[in-house]
Tab-separated table of C-alpha atoms and ligand atoms in Angstrom:
chain	number	residue	atom	x	y	z
I	1	MET	CA	25.231	-25.012	-28.679
I	2	LYS	CA	22.060	-27.013	-29.385
I	3	LYS	CA	20.901	-28.357	-26.286
I	4	ILE	CA	20.345	-26.929	-22.797
I	5	ALA	CA	18.738	-27.520	-19.462
I	6	VAL	CA	17.382	-25.446	-16.852
I	7	PHE	CA	16.405	-26.217	-13.103
I	8	THR	CA	15.637	-24.403	-10.031
I	9	SER	CA	17.535	-25.262	-6.771
I	10	GLY	CA	17.564	-24.020	-3.223
I	11	GLY	CA	14.838	-22.343	-1.343
I	12	ASP	CA	11.979	-21.464	-3.967
I	13	ALA	CA	10.960	-18.003	-4.545
I	14	PRO	CA	7.738	-16.383	-6.164
I	15	GLY	CA	8.914	-15.890	-9.787
I	16	MET	CA	10.856	-19.001	-10.518
I	17	ASN	CA	8.081	-20.155	-12.722
I	18	ALA	CA	7.930	-16.881	-14.801
I	19	CYS	CA	11.806	-17.461	-15.081
I	20	ILE	CA	11.416	-21.041	-16.074
I	21	ARG	CA	8.761	-20.122	-18.983
I	22	SER	CA	11.047	-17.316	-20.210
I	23	VAL	CA	13.800	-19.761	-20.225
I	24	VAL	CA	11.853	-22.310	-22.252
I	25	ARG	CA	10.404	-20.076	-24.640
I	26	SER	CA	13.636	-17.688	-25.279
I	27	ALA	CA	15.470	-21.363	-26.015
I	28	LEU	CA	12.795	-22.569	-28.423
I	29	TYR	CA	12.672	-18.880	-30.105
I	30	HIS	CA	16.694	-19.549	-30.679
I	31	GLU	CA	16.223	-23.053	-32.052
I	32	LEU	CA	17.391	-24.629	-29.136
I	33	GLU	CA	16.463	-28.032	-27.654
I	34	ILE	CA	15.502	-27.565	-23.856
I	35	TYR	CA	15.442	-29.826	-20.984
I	36	GLY	CA	13.802	-29.292	-17.522
I	37	ILE	CA	15.485	-31.049	-14.496
I	38	LYS	CA	13.449	-31.395	-11.473
I	39	TYR	CA	14.479	-31.347	-7.787
I	40	GLY	CA	17.627	-29.448	-8.629
I	41	TYR	CA	21.186	-30.893	-8.310
I	42	ASN	CA	19.317	-34.176	-7.241
I	43	GLY	CA	17.325	-34.537	-10.217
I	44	MET	CA	20.713	-34.000	-12.454
I	45	ILE	CA	22.247	-37.028	-10.434
I	46	GLU	CA	19.334	-39.091	-10.601
I	47	GLY	CA	18.653	-38.228	-14.224
I	48	ASP	CA	15.016	-36.689	-13.612
I	49	ILE	CA	15.432	-34.608	-17.037
I	50	TYR	CA	12.877	-34.097	-19.376
I	51	LYS	CA	12.527	-32.006	-22.843
I	52	MET	CA	10.508	-29.040	-22.525
I	53	LYS	CA	8.011	-27.632	-25.081
I	54	SER	CA	6.483	-24.154	-25.385
I	55	TYR	CA	3.025	-25.732	-23.777
I	56	SER	CA	5.230	-26.977	-20.741
I	57	VAL	CA	5.330	-23.643	-19.388
I	58	SER	CA	1.842	-22.824	-20.381
I	59	ASN	CA	-0.516	-20.960	-17.411
I	60	ILE	CA	2.663	-20.881	-15.083
I	61	VAL	CA	3.621	-16.924	-15.521
I	62	GLN	CA	1.312	-15.990	-12.355
I	63	ARG	CA	2.165	-19.463	-9.849
I	64	GLY	CA	4.067	-19.065	-6.878
I	65	GLY	CA	6.811	-21.916	-6.236
I	66	THR	CA	8.296	-23.959	-9.011
I	67	ILE	CA	7.049	-26.562	-11.258
I	68	LEU	CA	10.444	-27.788	-11.385
I	69	LYS	CA	10.497	-28.412	-7.730
I	70	SER	CA	13.462	-27.488	-5.828
I	71	ALA	CA	15.947	-29.188	-3.202
I	72	ARG	CA	18.949	-28.442	-1.418
I	73	SER	CA	21.124	-31.311	-2.478
I	74	LYS	CA	23.635	-32.819	-0.052
I	75	ASP	CA	24.844	-35.379	-2.827
I	76	PHE	CA	26.039	-32.733	-5.004
I	77	MET	CA	28.385	-31.319	-2.692
I	78	THR	CA	30.344	-34.509	-2.799
I	79	LYS	CA	32.637	-35.350	-5.830
I	80	GLU	CA	30.939	-38.464	-6.684
I	81	GLY	CA	27.662	-36.956	-6.939
I	82	ARG	CA	29.033	-34.172	-9.258
I	83	LYS	CA	30.350	-37.223	-11.455
I	84	LYS	CA	27.017	-38.965	-11.647
I	85	ALA	CA	25.506	-35.379	-12.736
I	86	TYR	CA	27.872	-34.628	-15.325
I	87	GLU	CA	27.405	-38.118	-16.932
I	88	GLN	CA	23.690	-37.781	-16.940
I	89	LEU	CA	23.913	-34.494	-18.744
I	90	SER	CA	26.545	-35.633	-21.139
I	91	SER	CA	24.780	-38.841	-22.020
I	92	ARG	CA	22.093	-36.402	-23.030
I	93	GLY	CA	24.198	-34.279	-25.102
I	94	ILE	CA	23.150	-31.116	-22.923
I	95	GLU	CA	26.014	-28.624	-23.588
I	96	GLY	CA	24.831	-25.620	-21.130
I	97	LEU	CA	22.809	-24.767	-17.916
I	98	ILE	CA	20.691	-22.262	-16.663
I	99	ALA	CA	20.438	-22.374	-12.596
I	100	ILE	CA	17.668	-20.414	-10.966
I	101	GLY	CA	18.409	-19.657	-7.335
I	102	GLY	CA	20.398	-18.386	-4.567
I	103	ASP	CA	23.993	-18.495	-3.064
I	104	GLY	CA	24.096	-22.240	-2.633
I	105	THR	CA	22.979	-22.970	-5.748
I	106	PHE	CA	25.668	-20.908	-7.450
I	107	THR	CA	28.165	-22.287	-5.196
I	108	GLY	CA	27.485	-25.771	-6.714
I	109	ALA	CA	27.052	-24.528	-10.105
I	110	ASN	CA	30.778	-22.674	-9.717
I	111	ILE	CA	32.490	-26.046	-8.557
I	112	PHE	CA	30.852	-27.792	-11.117
I	113	PHE	CA	32.198	-25.613	-14.000
I	114	GLU	CA	35.440	-25.568	-12.266
I	115	GLU	CA	35.174	-29.371	-12.591
I	116	TYR	CA	33.699	-30.102	-15.952
I	117	GLY	CA	33.719	-27.019	-17.888
I	118	ILE	CA	30.016	-26.980	-18.668
I	119	PRO	CA	28.806	-23.542	-19.271
I	120	VAL	CA	26.504	-21.857	-16.646
I	121	VAL	CA	24.422	-18.795	-16.205
I	122	GLY	CA	22.751	-18.513	-12.889
I	123	ALA	CA	19.732	-16.465	-12.369
I	124	PRO	CA	19.080	-15.304	-9.245
I	125	GLY	CA	15.716	-16.431	-7.760
I	126	THR	CA	15.841	-15.863	-3.662
I	127	ILE	CA	13.343	-13.802	-1.540
I	128	ASP	CA	16.827	-12.857	0.357
I	129	ASN	CA	17.871	-10.131	-2.234
I	130	ASP	CA	21.561	-11.352	-1.125
I	131	LEU	CA	23.479	-11.480	-4.105
I	132	PHE	CA	25.919	-9.129	-5.570
I	133	GLY	CA	25.345	-8.166	-9.216
I	134	SER	CA	21.618	-7.507	-9.318
I	135	ASP	CA	19.521	-4.904	-7.640
I	136	TYR	CA	16.928	-7.238	-7.226
I	137	THR	CA	16.318	-10.883	-6.914
I	138	ILE	CA	13.476	-12.865	-8.430
I	139	GLY	CA	10.970	-13.420	-5.387
I	140	PHE	CA	12.268	-10.731	-3.150
I	141	ASP	CA	9.570	-8.007	-4.278
I	142	THR	CA	6.943	-10.471	-3.701
I	143	ALA	CA	8.348	-11.717	-0.193
I	144	VAL	CA	8.218	-7.789	0.852
I	145	ASN	CA	4.691	-7.273	0.047
I	146	THR	CA	3.490	-10.443	1.696
I	147	ALA	CA	5.473	-9.522	4.671
I	148	LEU	CA	4.111	-5.855	4.304
I	149	GLU	CA	0.309	-7.151	4.441
I	150	ALA	CA	1.014	-9.371	7.404
I	151	ILE	CA	2.714	-6.372	9.065
I	152	ASP	CA	-0.712	-4.393	8.372
I	153	LYS	CA	-2.672	-6.651	9.715
I	154	ILE	CA	-0.766	-7.246	13.086
I	155	ARG	CA	-0.853	-2.972	13.320
I	156	ASP	CA	-4.518	-3.408	13.389
I	157	THR	CA	-4.266	-5.737	16.640
I	158	ALA	CA	-1.477	-4.160	18.134
I	159	MET	CA	-3.170	-0.844	17.978
I	160	SER	CA	-6.511	-2.273	19.463
I	161	HIS	CA	-4.854	-3.480	22.192
I	162	ASP	CA	-2.204	-1.212	23.081
I	163	ARG	CA	0.913	-4.003	22.487
I	164	VAL	CA	4.480	-4.038	21.290
I	165	PHE	CA	4.792	-6.303	18.648
I	166	PHE	CA	8.257	-8.069	17.379
I	167	ILE	CA	7.709	-9.389	13.858
I	168	GLU	CA	10.415	-11.610	12.581
I	169	VAL	CA	10.798	-11.822	8.939
I	170	MET	CA	13.086	-14.009	6.767
I	171	GLY	CA	16.357	-13.107	4.889
I	172	ARG	CA	18.586	-15.528	6.390
I	173	HIS	CA	21.958	-13.127	6.879
I	174	SER	CA	20.473	-10.147	4.877
I	175	GLY	CA	18.174	-7.295	6.011
I	176	TYR	CA	16.746	-6.386	2.888
I	177	ILE	CA	13.045	-7.931	3.531
I	178	ALA	CA	13.325	-6.438	6.857
I	179	ILE	CA	14.127	-2.859	5.911
I	180	GLN	CA	11.873	-2.721	3.107
I	181	SER	CA	8.678	-4.127	5.047
I	182	GLY	CA	9.888	-2.164	8.128
I	183	ILE	CA	9.714	0.980	6.070
I	184	GLY	CA	6.350	0.236	4.323
I	185	GLY	CA	4.793	-1.064	7.631
I	186	GLY	CA	5.795	2.126	9.660
I	187	ALA	CA	7.607	0.042	11.993
I	188	GLU	CA	9.267	2.033	15.215
I	189	LEU	CA	12.387	0.243	14.771
I	190	VAL	CA	13.886	-2.399	12.343
I	191	MET	CA	16.733	-4.913	13.504
I	192	VAL	CA	18.928	-5.778	10.506
I	193	PRO	CA	22.035	-8.231	10.864
I	194	GLU	CA	24.011	-5.548	8.911
I	195	THR	CA	23.881	-3.181	11.665
I	196	SER	CA	24.219	-4.056	15.313
I	197	THR	CA	21.553	-2.596	17.579
I	198	THR	CA	21.657	-3.465	21.021
I	199	ILE	CA	19.220	-4.356	23.415
I	200	ASN	CA	19.153	-1.196	25.363
I	201	GLU	CA	18.620	0.430	21.802
I	202	VAL	CA	15.396	-1.397	21.402
I	203	ILE	CA	14.476	-0.467	24.923
I	204	ASN	CA	15.132	3.186	24.420
I	205	ALA	CA	13.127	3.302	21.355
I	206	LEU	CA	10.177	1.640	22.604
I	207	GLN	CA	10.395	4.146	25.773
I	208	LYS	CA	10.937	6.836	23.378
I	209	GLY	CA	7.479	5.890	21.660
I	210	LYS	CA	5.572	5.675	24.749
I	211	ASP	CA	7.056	9.076	25.790
I	212	ALA	CA	5.527	10.408	22.500
I	213	GLN	CA	1.975	8.927	23.852
I	214	LYS	CA	2.330	6.061	21.261
I	215	THR	CA	0.244	3.320	22.507
I	216	SER	CA	1.341	0.316	20.111
I	217	SER	CA	4.746	-0.216	18.592
I	218	ILE	CA	6.243	-2.536	15.774
I	219	VAL	CA	9.609	-3.897	15.809
I	220	VAL	CA	10.560	-5.492	12.496
I	221	VAL	CA	13.453	-8.150	13.277
I	222	ALA	CA	15.296	-9.711	10.549
I	223	GLU	CA	16.307	-13.337	11.208
I	224	GLY	CA	20.171	-14.061	11.376
I	225	GLY	CA	20.822	-11.034	13.985
I	226	GLU	CA	23.226	-10.991	16.873
I	227	GLU	CA	20.822	-10.505	19.393
I	228	GLY	CA	18.908	-13.785	18.331
I	229	ASN	CA	15.271	-14.366	17.179
I	230	ALA	CA	12.603	-12.308	17.845
I	231	HIS	CA	11.326	-14.349	20.708
I	232	GLU	CA	14.779	-14.262	22.197
I	233	ILE	CA	14.972	-10.356	21.744
I	234	ALA	CA	11.429	-9.875	23.367
I	235	ALA	CA	12.538	-11.987	26.040
I	236	LYS	CA	15.536	-9.760	26.801
I	237	VAL	CA	13.492	-6.492	26.586
I	238	ALA	CA	10.211	-7.590	28.572
I	239	PRO	CA	11.923	-7.356	32.177
I	240	HIS	CA	12.721	-3.740	31.279
I	241	LEU	CA	9.211	-2.435	30.230
I	242	PRO	CA	7.148	-4.377	32.861
I	243	LYS	CA	4.007	-2.308	31.768
I	244	ALA	CA	4.522	-3.227	28.032
I	245	ASP	CA	2.039	-6.178	26.471
I	246	ILE	CA	4.504	-7.812	24.538
I	247	ARG	CA	3.609	-10.085	21.671
I	248	VAL	CA	5.750	-11.908	19.177
I	249	SER	CA	4.942	-13.130	15.737
I	250	THR	CA	7.312	-15.269	13.446
I	251	LEU	CA	6.162	-14.838	9.620
I	252	GLY	CA	8.130	-17.713	8.345
I	253	HIS	CA	7.461	-19.753	5.008
I	254	ILE	CA	4.328	-17.483	4.330
I	255	GLN	CA	6.861	-14.823	3.011
I	256	ARG	CA	8.046	-17.904	-0.044
I	257	GLY	CA	4.448	-18.319	-1.179
I	258	GLY	CA	2.105	-16.666	-3.344
I	259	ASN	CA	1.473	-14.987	-6.809
I	260	PRO	CA	4.406	-13.256	-7.697
I	261	THR	CA	4.122	-9.270	-8.142
I	262	ALA	CA	4.057	-7.800	-11.430
I	263	PHE	CA	7.625	-6.405	-10.687
I	264	ASP	CA	8.989	-10.117	-9.968
I	265	ARG	CA	7.222	-11.528	-13.089
I	266	ILE	CA	8.976	-8.694	-15.370
I	267	LEU	CA	12.245	-9.200	-13.561
I	268	ALA	CA	11.940	-13.046	-14.017
I	269	SER	CA	11.165	-12.815	-17.567
I	270	ARG	CA	13.835	-10.109	-18.749
I	271	LEU	CA	16.362	-12.381	-16.699
I	272	GLY	CA	15.375	-15.774	-18.276
I	273	LEU	CA	15.780	-14.164	-21.588
I	274	ALA	CA	19.271	-12.822	-20.759
I	275	ALA	CA	20.268	-16.055	-19.525
I	276	VAL	CA	19.533	-18.051	-22.378
I	277	GLU	CA	21.306	-15.505	-24.812
I	278	GLY	CA	23.957	-15.007	-22.138
I	279	LEU	CA	24.885	-18.447	-22.931
I	280	LEU	CA	24.609	-18.136	-26.583
I	281	ASN	CA	26.882	-15.305	-26.625
I	282	GLY	CA	29.717	-17.499	-24.706
I	283	GLU	CA	29.055	-16.676	-21.074
I	284	LYS	CA	30.261	-19.381	-19.010
I	285	ASN	CA	30.161	-19.062	-15.219
I	286	VAL	CA	28.271	-15.874	-14.282
I	287	MET	CA	25.115	-14.817	-12.845
I	288	VAL	CA	22.842	-12.696	-14.817
I	289	GLY	CA	21.356	-9.517	-13.065
I	290	ILE	CA	19.974	-6.044	-13.563
I	291	ILE	CA	21.784	-3.034	-12.222
I	292	ASP	CA	20.409	0.413	-12.988
I	293	LYS	CA	17.961	-1.160	-15.408
I	294	GLU	CA	20.963	-2.897	-17.629
I	295	VAL	CA	21.448	-6.777	-17.851
I	296	VAL	CA	24.844	-7.390	-16.449
I	297	TYR	CA	26.821	-10.863	-16.150
I	298	THR	CA	28.899	-11.198	-13.124
I	299	ASN	CA	31.228	-14.122	-12.417
I	300	LEU	CA	29.640	-16.698	-10.161
I	301	LYS	CA	32.537	-16.503	-7.613
I	302	ILE	CA	32.134	-12.890	-6.970
I	303	ALA	CA	28.532	-12.763	-7.112
I	304	ILE	CA	28.445	-15.257	-4.308
I	305	SER	CA	31.204	-13.867	-2.084
I	306	LYS	CA	31.098	-10.111	-2.480
I	307	SER	CA	28.224	-8.539	-0.217
I	308	LYS	CA	25.585	-6.425	-1.268
I	309	PRO	CA	25.389	-3.780	1.585
I	310	LEU	CA	22.033	-2.494	2.583
I	311	ASP	CA	21.180	1.303	1.893
I	312	GLN	CA	22.216	3.041	5.045
I	313	ASP	CA	19.835	6.128	3.812
I	314	LEU	CA	17.061	3.315	4.665
I	315	ILE	CA	18.338	2.718	8.137
I	316	ARG	CA	18.420	6.502	8.571
I	317	LEU	CA	15.015	6.883	6.975
I	318	VAL	CA	13.220	4.376	9.677
I	319	GLU	CA	14.969	6.114	12.535
I	320	ILE	CA	13.614	9.494	11.485
I	321	LEU	CA	10.291	8.369	10.660
I	322	SER	CA	9.538	6.535	14.068
I	323	ILE	CA	9.802	9.871	16.134
E	401	F6P	O1	16.813	-18.481	1.200
E	401	F6P	C1	15.543	-18.242	1.415
E	401	F6P	C2	14.975	-18.614	2.376
E	401	F6P	O2	13.551	-18.724	2.844
E	401	F6P	C3	15.513	-17.835	3.793
E	401	F6P	O3	14.964	-16.508	3.944
E	401	F6P	C4	15.178	-18.777	5.123
E	401	F6P	O4	16.132	-18.401	5.966
E	401	F6P	C5	15.946	-19.928	4.369
E	401	F6P	O5	15.436	-19.826	3.353
E	401	F6P	C6	14.459	-21.105	4.955
E	401	F6P	O6	15.199	-22.352	4.471
E	401	F6P	P1	14.184	-23.460	4.618
E	401	F6P	O7	12.909	-23.259	3.773
E	401	F6P	O8	15.078	-24.716	4.248
E	401	F6P	O9	13.797	-23.756	6.052
């Protein structure tokens, strides 16, 4: 293998740049030519591809976002789009791909591999931490810390006004950001999609807090839960607690930005090197991850289809600490 390419796709995540840097420098270390594909699969289809040098990734290890830009490509979902992408790669002699992204990115990569056989190694880059095959994904730790900082600030105002706050965090169908930021932020209750929490349970938890002479409460709500978003949940709870002064705050895309934490930079750097060396060692259709400190390669199909369950101990921890 002489030429490989790297791209980022799907929702950006802090630490993607550190991973790009690691891929580029590891490839050069192994005397490979390395190409950057811009705008994910859209750039692959359009031929938005350039040769990268060591200096192409200078001063990016600390930056959020992705210098290669990102997109969620509709065209790549079509056979015609993938054919164009293949032609762009083969006309440049690109023999292997490193895809940094989440489940949508890897779904595309897996289909592409099955159709055209170009070896691909995925590096898990998503704030959602929802990929089987790695304890943590790039960006998750930063997103949790960003959410936590926001929760701390909201707690100040909640405390000053004796209010109940419903704070919605991202995660799509996963409650990882919610549970970790909820524990770190001392939430009275955390609602995650993995475990059902009824409106009655929310009311009871808040009432219990009141009875224990708490003057303010924080409920962290993961998006994607069955009771709806934080506004919907607050609206269902409000009539049952007429004396409560309720507010809702949706943290949104702030969780996707910012300088990556040390943890994310180191994780991204390790995964970048392991992705390049995986390709060189003949890995073909896998996601690289770290489990219990060890680098592991998981078939892409398994990485996207197997669920990564939330640690039930963490849910229990919230319950116990909120009395
Ligand atoms: O997958 C990352 C993520 O930030 C999810 O947590 C969220 O549901 C989604 O992307 C938001 O996507 P978009 O940026 O397209 O609105």
